[in-house]
C-alpha positions as a printed Julia matrix, in Angstrom:
503×3 Matrix{Float64}:
 -27.53  -39.28  -143.62
 -30.22  -40.19  -141.35
 -28.51  -43.49  -141.26
 -25.15  -41.75  -140.34
 -26.48  -39.72  -137.54
 -28.44  -43.09  -135.94
 -25.18  -44.76  -136.0
 -23.23  -42.1   -134.25
 -26.23  -41.94  -131.8
 -25.95  -45.91  -131.11
 -22.25  -45.45  -130.68
 -22.68  -42.7   -128.07
 -25.21  -44.77  -126.32
 -22.86  -47.8   -126.29
 -20.04  -45.7   -124.78
 -22.31  -44.5   -122.26
 -23.2   -47.81  -121.21
 -19.88  -48.85  -120.83
 -18.51  -45.89  -118.9
 -21.88  -45.95  -116.1
 -20.36  -48.98  -114.12
 -17.22  -47.2   -113.42
 -18.68  -43.86  -112.2
 -20.99  -45.85  -110.13
 -18.21  -47.74  -108.63
 -16.35  -44.26  -107.79
 -19.23  -42.73  -105.96
 -19.3   -45.67  -104.07
 -15.74  -45.64  -103.01
 -16.08  -41.97  -101.74
 -18.88  -42.61   -99.79
 -17.36  -45.22   -97.91
 -14.46  -43.25   -97.24
 -16.51  -40.23   -95.85
 -18.5   -42.88   -93.68
 -15.19  -44.44   -92.33
 -13.81  -40.73   -91.01
 -17.16  -40.1    -89.3
 -17.1   -43.3    -87.83
 -13.24  -42.66   -86.25
 -14.46  -39.38   -85.24
 -17.64  -40.73   -83.54
 -15.18  -43.24   -81.73
 -13.04  -40.52   -80.66
 -15.94  -38.64   -79.34
 -17.48  -41.57   -77.67
 -13.64  -42.47   -76.09
 -13.43  -38.75   -74.73
 -16.99  -39.08   -73.4
 -15.94  -42.2    -71.83
 -12.83  -40.36   -70.3
 -15.05  -37.65   -68.93
 -17.53  -40.02   -67.47
 -15.04  -41.7    -65.54
 -13.17  -38.61   -64.32
 -17.04  -37.25   -63.15
 -17.43  -40.7    -61.41
 -13.77  -40.19   -59.45
 -14.88  -36.58   -58.6
 -18.15  -37.75   -57.49
 -16.57  -40.61   -55.62
 -14.14  -38.1    -53.95
 -16.82  -35.6    -53.24
 -18.79  -38.37   -51.4
 -15.73  -39.53   -49.64
 -15.44  -36.02   -48.19
 -19.22  -36.0    -47.68
 -18.98  -38.62   -45.56
 -16.07  -37.87   -43.93
 -17.76  -34.47   -43.06
 -20.66  -36.1    -41.87
 -18.46  -38.36   -39.79
 -16.71  -35.25   -38.42
 -20.1   -33.53   -37.74
 -21.51  -36.81   -35.94
 -18.37  -36.67   -33.48
 -18.71  -33.0    -33.09
 -22.63  -33.27   -32.04
 -21.44  -36.26   -29.66
 -18.77  -34.1    -28.22
 -21.22  -31.2    -27.95
 -23.69  -33.44   -25.95
 -21.06  -34.68   -23.68
 -19.94  -31.11   -23.15
 -23.46  -30.16   -22.33
 -23.91  -33.1    -20.03
 -20.78  -31.95   -18.16
 -21.95  -28.31   -17.84
 -25.22  -29.44   -16.51
 -23.56  -31.59   -13.93
 -21.3   -28.83   -12.76
 -24.12  -26.64   -12.9
 -26.06  -28.9    -10.8
 -23.55  -29.28    -8.04
 -24.42  -27.25    -4.85
 -22.29  -24.09    -4.77
 -19.31  -24.07    -1.94
 -19.57  -21.47     0.57
 -16.56  -19.03     0.12
 -13.74  -19.85     2.59
 -13.18  -16.68     4.9
  -9.95  -15.24     5.59
  -8.26  -16.68     8.74
  -9.38  -19.35    11.18
 -12.31  -19.65    13.14
 -12.47  -20.3     17.07
 -16.01  -21.16    18.23
 -18.06  -17.98    16.78
 -14.95  -15.75    16.23
 -12.82  -15.22    13.04
  -9.33  -14.39    13.25
  -7.08  -13.21    11.14
  -3.17  -13.22    11.53
  -1.17  -10.06     9.78
   1.87   -8.21    10.05
   5.5    -7.71     8.08
   9.01   -8.77     8.71
  11.28   -5.91     8.59
  15.02   -5.33     8.22
  16.66   -1.98     8.64
  20.04   -0.91     7.85
  21.31    2.69     8.71
  24.59    4.35     8.44
  24.2     7.44    10.41
  26.46   10.65    11.08
  25.86   12.84    14.17
  27.73   16.13    14.07
  28.05   17.37    17.47
  28.7    14.13    19.84
  27.53   10.38    20.09
  24.49    8.29    20.35
  24.51    5.28    22.94
  24.31    1.94    21.45
  20.67    0.36    21.82
  19.1     3.57    22.46
  16.02    4.71    20.52
  17.9     7.27    18.81
  19.97    4.71    17.11
  17.12    2.62    15.79
  15.09    5.33    14.24
  15.01    9.27    13.83
  14.36   10.85    16.67
  15.0    14.35    16.69
  15.33   14.96    20.76
  18.07   12.04    20.65
  20.52   14.12    18.31
  23.55   15.57    20.07
  24.05   19.32    20.37
  27.63   19.48    22.53
  29.17   22.61    21.72
  32.55   22.01    20.1
  31.52   17.92    19.97
  33.32   15.61    17.78
  31.52   14.19    14.95
  30.27   10.65    15.53
  29.56    7.77    12.72
  27.17    4.52    13.84
  26.56    1.71    11.37
  23.57   -0.13    12.69
  21.02   -3.08    11.74
  18.05   -4.17    13.22
  14.42   -6.43    12.84
  13.07   -4.56    15.79
   9.96   -2.89    13.88
   8.77   -6.46    12.44
   5.28   -6.24    13.49
   2.24   -8.83    13.91
  -1.14   -8.2     14.73
  -4.72  -10.32    15.19
  -7.91   -8.96    13.67
 -11.16  -10.86    15.4
 -14.5   -10.87    14.24
 -17.2   -12.26    16.37
 -20.94  -12.79    15.8
 -23.18  -12.41    18.99
 -26.92  -11.93    18.43
 -26.9   -10.56    15.17
 -24.45   -8.08    16.29
 -20.49   -7.68    15.32
 -17.66   -7.49    17.65
 -14.55   -6.51    16.32
 -11.12   -6.58    17.75
  -7.54   -5.77    16.95
  -4.38   -6.31    18.55
  -1.18   -5.21    17.38
   2.41   -5.53    18.68
   6.08   -4.87    17.77
   9.57   -5.24    19.18
  10.74   -1.59    18.63
   8.63    0.04    21.57
   9.74   -2.16    24.48
  10.55   -0.36    27.41
  13.93   -2.11    27.93
  15.71   -0.26    25.39
  19.34   -1.37    26.83
  19.31   -4.9     26.13
  21.05   -7.24    28.21
  21.79  -10.94    28.19
  19.5   -11.25    31.05
  16.74   -9.19    29.14
  16.82  -11.29    26.23
  20.22  -11.13    24.69
  22.67   -8.53    23.36
  24.06   -7.22    20.17
  26.83   -9.34    20.79
  25.39  -12.52    21.12
  21.35  -13.18    20.1
  19.7    -9.66    19.49
  16.29  -10.88    21.3
  14.02   -8.25    21.85
  10.85   -8.1     24.06
   7.21   -8.11    22.5
   5.56   -4.72    22.91
   1.9    -3.52    22.98
   1.19   -1.2     20.37
  -2.53   -1.48    20.07
  -5.45   -3.29    21.71
  -8.95   -2.27    21.03
 -12.67   -3.6     20.55
 -15.37   -2.17    18.46
 -18.82   -2.39    19.36
 -21.31   -0.64    17.11
 -19.92    3.04    17.09
 -17.85    2.85    20.16
 -14.21    1.75    20.22
 -12.74    0.68    23.86
  -9.02    0.12    24.04
  -5.58    1.35    23.24
  -5.44    3.11    19.66
  -4.07    6.22    17.8
  -5.45    9.11    19.64
  -8.27   10.98    18.22
  -6.13   13.92    17.96
  -4.25   12.05    15.45
  -4.7    11.61    11.4
  -2.45    8.64    11.36
  -3.09    8.41     7.23
  -0.58   11.56     6.94
   2.42    9.58     8.15
   4.58    9.18     5.21
   6.19    5.93     3.48
   9.39    5.88     5.25
  12.36    3.04     5.73
  12.32    5.21     8.9
   9.79    4.12    12.0
   7.86    7.12    12.07
   9.01    9.36     9.17
   9.35   12.92     9.76
   8.78   12.59    13.68
   8.85   16.29    14.53
   6.03   17.46    12.79
   3.25   14.81    13.49
   0.91   14.23    16.14
   1.95   10.99    17.37
   0.23    9.07    20.32
  -1.02    5.58    21.16
  -3.0     5.44    24.56
  -6.11    3.85    25.95
  -9.21    5.44    25.15
 -13.15    5.61    24.83
 -14.07    6.62    21.28
 -17.54    7.4     19.48
 -17.8     7.56    16.03
 -20.93    8.89    14.11
 -21.5     9.33    10.37
 -22.95   12.47     9.83
 -23.75   12.13     6.44
 -22.23   10.14     3.04
 -18.86   12.45     3.31
 -18.49   13.26     6.76
 -17.74   11.54     9.9
 -17.31   12.58    13.71
 -15.27   11.2     16.25
 -15.02   12.28    20.14
 -13.08   10.62    22.34
 -12.12   10.72    26.14
  -8.35    9.57    26.18
  -5.59    8.63    28.83
  -4.48   11.95    30.71
  -0.5    12.19    31.61
   1.46   15.18    31.81
   4.94   15.74    30.73
   6.46   18.5     33.15
   9.92   19.76    33.29
  11.33   21.87    36.32
  12.85   25.02    35.45
  16.55   24.89    35.17
  16.42   21.05    34.5
  15.88   19.07    31.59
  14.44   15.66    32.69
  10.86   15.29    31.66
   8.52   13.81    34.6
   5.33   11.85    34.28
   3.6    13.46    37.27
   1.2    10.68    37.27
  -1.44   13.03    39.4
  -4.06   13.95    36.43
  -7.54   13.85    37.58
  -9.73   14.47    34.22
  -9.4    12.48    30.89
  -7.93   14.52    28.0
 -10.85   15.27    25.28
 -10.53   14.8     21.69
 -12.48   15.4     18.7
 -12.1    15.1     15.12
 -13.91   15.26    12.17
 -13.11   13.77     8.5
 -14.37   14.97     5.07
 -13.67   12.38     2.56
 -13.99   12.24    -1.08
 -12.97   10.16    -4.09
 -10.02   12.34    -4.5
  -8.96   12.46    -0.58
  -9.97   13.57     2.82
  -9.5    16.26     5.18
  -9.31   15.76     9.1
  -9.83   18.67    11.57
  -9.07   17.83    15.04
  -9.16   19.4     18.38
  -7.84   18.64    21.81
  -9.09   19.72    25.53
  -7.16   18.63    28.71
  -5.48   19.61    32.11
  -1.94   19.53    32.67
  -1.22   18.93    36.41
   1.22   18.22    38.92
   2.28   18.84    42.25
   4.46   20.64    44.21
   6.0    20.96    47.53
   5.86   24.68    47.05
   9.46   24.35    45.57
   9.32   21.27    43.64
   7.47   18.92    41.85
   6.38   15.35    43.23
   4.7    12.49    42.02
   3.08    9.26    43.29
   6.38    7.24    41.81
   9.47    9.37    43.14
   7.47   10.63    46.06
   5.14    8.06    47.36
   2.9     9.21    50.08
   3.95   12.8     49.67
   1.13   15.37    49.7
   1.52   18.53    47.84
  -0.12   21.48    46.18
  -2.09   20.63    42.98
  -0.94   22.82    39.92
  -3.02   22.91    36.63
  -2.82   24.76    33.59
  -5.08   24.28    30.42
  -4.05   22.66    27.31
  -5.8    23.37    24.14
  -4.57   22.02    20.36
  -6.14   21.92    16.97
  -4.54   20.16    13.74
  -5.56   20.02    10.43
  -4.38   17.43     8.1
  -5.25   15.46     4.95
  -4.49   13.22     2.15
  -5.19   14.09    -1.43
  -4.86   11.93    -4.45
  -2.76   12.73    -7.81
  -4.42   10.06    -9.89
  -7.24    7.75   -10.4
  -5.68    4.6     -9.29
  -4.41    6.37    -5.73
  -0.82    5.58    -6.16
   0.4     9.09    -5.9
  -0.56   11.48    -3.38
   0.06   14.55    -1.09
  -0.05   13.99     2.54
   0.17   16.93     5.2
  -0.33   17.96     8.62
  -0.34   21.43    10.32
  -0.67   21.4     14.77
  -0.72   24.18    16.97
  -1.42   24.79    20.78
  -0.37   25.38    24.33
   0.37   22.36    27.03
  -0.07   19.63    24.01
   3.85   18.81    23.87
   3.41   14.96    24.49
   1.01   14.48    21.8
   3.45   16.07    19.09
   6.82   14.66    17.84
   7.01   12.18    20.54
   6.84   14.44    23.43
   9.91   16.55    21.78
   8.78   19.37    24.16
   7.13   19.26    27.73
   3.61   20.24    28.46
   4.51   23.16    30.88
   7.51   24.0     32.77
   7.1    24.16    36.6
   8.67   27.5     37.91
   9.58   27.21    41.65
   9.96   31.17    41.89
   6.2    31.51    41.25
   5.37   27.84    42.48
   3.27   27.62    39.34
   3.01   25.83    35.64
   3.78   28.08    32.64
   2.86   27.59    29.02
   4.48   26.03    26.2
   3.72   26.69    22.98
   3.69   24.17    20.1
   3.48   24.22    16.37
   4.25   21.68    14.3
   4.07   20.87    10.32
   4.63   17.83     8.16
   4.06   17.57     4.37
   5.04   14.5      2.1
   4.3    13.61    -1.59
   4.27    9.72    -2.97
   4.84    9.78    -6.46
   4.48    6.42    -8.38
   7.04    6.01   -11.15
   6.19    2.5    -12.57
   3.45   -0.04   -11.3
   6.76   -1.49    -8.84
   8.35    1.73    -8.29
   7.52    5.06    -6.42
   9.49    7.9     -4.97
   8.55    9.52    -1.6
   9.7    13.26    -0.59
   9.27   14.52     2.76
   9.52   17.44     5.25
   8.65   18.37     8.9
   9.34   21.28    11.09
   8.84   21.98    14.89
   8.88   25.03    16.9
   8.44   25.42    20.32
   8.03   28.66    22.28
   8.59   28.65    26.34
   6.77   31.61    28.66
   8.55   35.05    28.6
   8.42   34.83    32.45
  11.12   32.21    32.09
  14.91   33.1     31.84
  17.44   31.51    29.17
  19.0    29.67    32.18
  15.66   28.29    33.2
  15.12   26.98    29.81
  18.77   26.02    28.7
  19.09   22.37    27.53
  15.09   22.21    26.82
  14.07   21.74    22.61
  13.39   24.84    20.9
  13.46   23.46    17.14
  13.65   20.82    15.07
  13.53   19.95    11.05
  14.43   17.19     9.03
  13.91   16.52     5.13
  14.23   13.13     3.55
  13.67   11.59     0.05
  13.61    7.84    -0.64
  13.04    5.31    -3.31
  10.91    2.04    -2.84
  10.88   -0.65    -5.52
   8.18   -3.63    -4.86
   9.3    -6.7     -7.28
   6.33   -8.61    -5.99
   3.1    -7.67    -4.26
   4.36   -8.46    -0.67
   7.71   -7.22    -0.93
   8.92   -3.7     -0.35
  13.04   -2.6     -0.38
  13.59    1.11     0.41
  16.57    3.16     0.0
  16.46    6.91     2.07
  18.5     9.8      2.59
  17.53   12.02     5.72
  19.0    14.99     7.07
  17.69   16.33    10.25
  18.49   19.35    12.88
  17.82   19.97    16.4
  18.1    23.51    18.37
  18.06   23.62    21.96
  18.37   26.69    24.43
  21.79   26.91    25.95
  22.65   29.64    27.77
  26.64   29.31    27.45
  26.25   29.98    23.92
  26.37   33.74    22.73
  23.01   32.95    20.56
  21.59   31.5     23.26
  21.27   28.15    21.18
  22.85   25.24    20.47
  22.17   22.67    17.59
  23.26   19.09    16.57
  22.91   17.66    12.67
  22.01   14.01    11.5
  22.64   12.3      8.12
  21.5     8.85     7.8
  21.48    6.84     4.78
  18.9     3.57     5.12
  17.83    0.42     3.51
  14.95   -1.47     4.83
  13.59   -4.63     3.48
   9.95   -5.49     4.46
   7.98   -8.88     3.83
   4.19   -8.31     4.3
   1.52  -11.09     5.15
């Protein structure tokens, strides 16, 4: 039994010995396969790492290239900035040129030229009679020229003129630390030779030549003005913007004459003007209509005006005191022109008047405003409405000068529509009352009333060009002993175009 058991054990050992090498070989093969797999995976990872490394190197190279380019641009910008700074420094180090004054110099005087070129084309309808060619009533609105012929036929006219063209010089001279200023202004409208001929410069048939006429010429030294200017009694800023030469003539004070004026600022907003001005009496003889400039005045006209100014506008109060004087031979007026050497009796009357006027701005840009003037007095006829009424009437029956009372008013509105377009609306009126001692036949033919209204549209395509279209209606009333009402009237209707170039 024991022997059998040993034999079985020996057989198992032998079988185990035979099987052991095969098992060992199988384990070795399995490990090799695992190692190969791990090696392949490692190689794949190495390849991936190499690719990532290559990509990182490429990205780094691009970044370096961009950095180099940025550095290059920065260096260029720095260089450009330094160059610009050098140029700025060079400019700043240059001496600043002195500002060039307007105009030109002649010695110590600066001279500036200004003015405007103006064309006016008008079509006018007069209701009761005609107006002669080459007269002022054809050139601009002058109420005393409106025909009042009873039963007269209507008359129409078409006129073109450039007479209102204006030239002026501004003068400024420095003398011993003081400034002397001068002003000279001319146009072709106010020439004394209203009816032009070929000998006088050319008619409308040929060359339309007109004489240059003086408007204003004065010098200012300190607070004094010496020369010819608007009367101190007039507030020129109230004149409306119009295609017409004046615009509402009957309602405004309108006089240019030689004067001496003293101007004194009383405060920041208040200015006083005192003047002594050229006297001239405008007289008519009862029963006649011709106005006589006596030329025998012996006292200047005294004027005063005070102006209150603020940002929104200004108000003017003016006064006039004068002596109206004429000479008579106890039955007729005489003067040193028509009766040279005649010795007559001096006749006088007192002229006294007041005027309130102003301009009120409607907006902050001052492109829209209201302008107005109201005037009243006796013996002030030549100052108002371009001498629409006389200063006084000589009455041969009493050998005296009788008073004429005058009231006049003007109002105008300037309304800006756009920066280049504006509308002006205006109305004016004058009423003259003669002494009750004069009969209707003694004042027949003399002006009693006038009024007008107008509206226009102005367009300025550029700064220096103004184009305007205006319609105006005006009426004149005169005393007329032949009329049942004691008056005769005439009307004017005018459409007018104006083109102006200012320089």
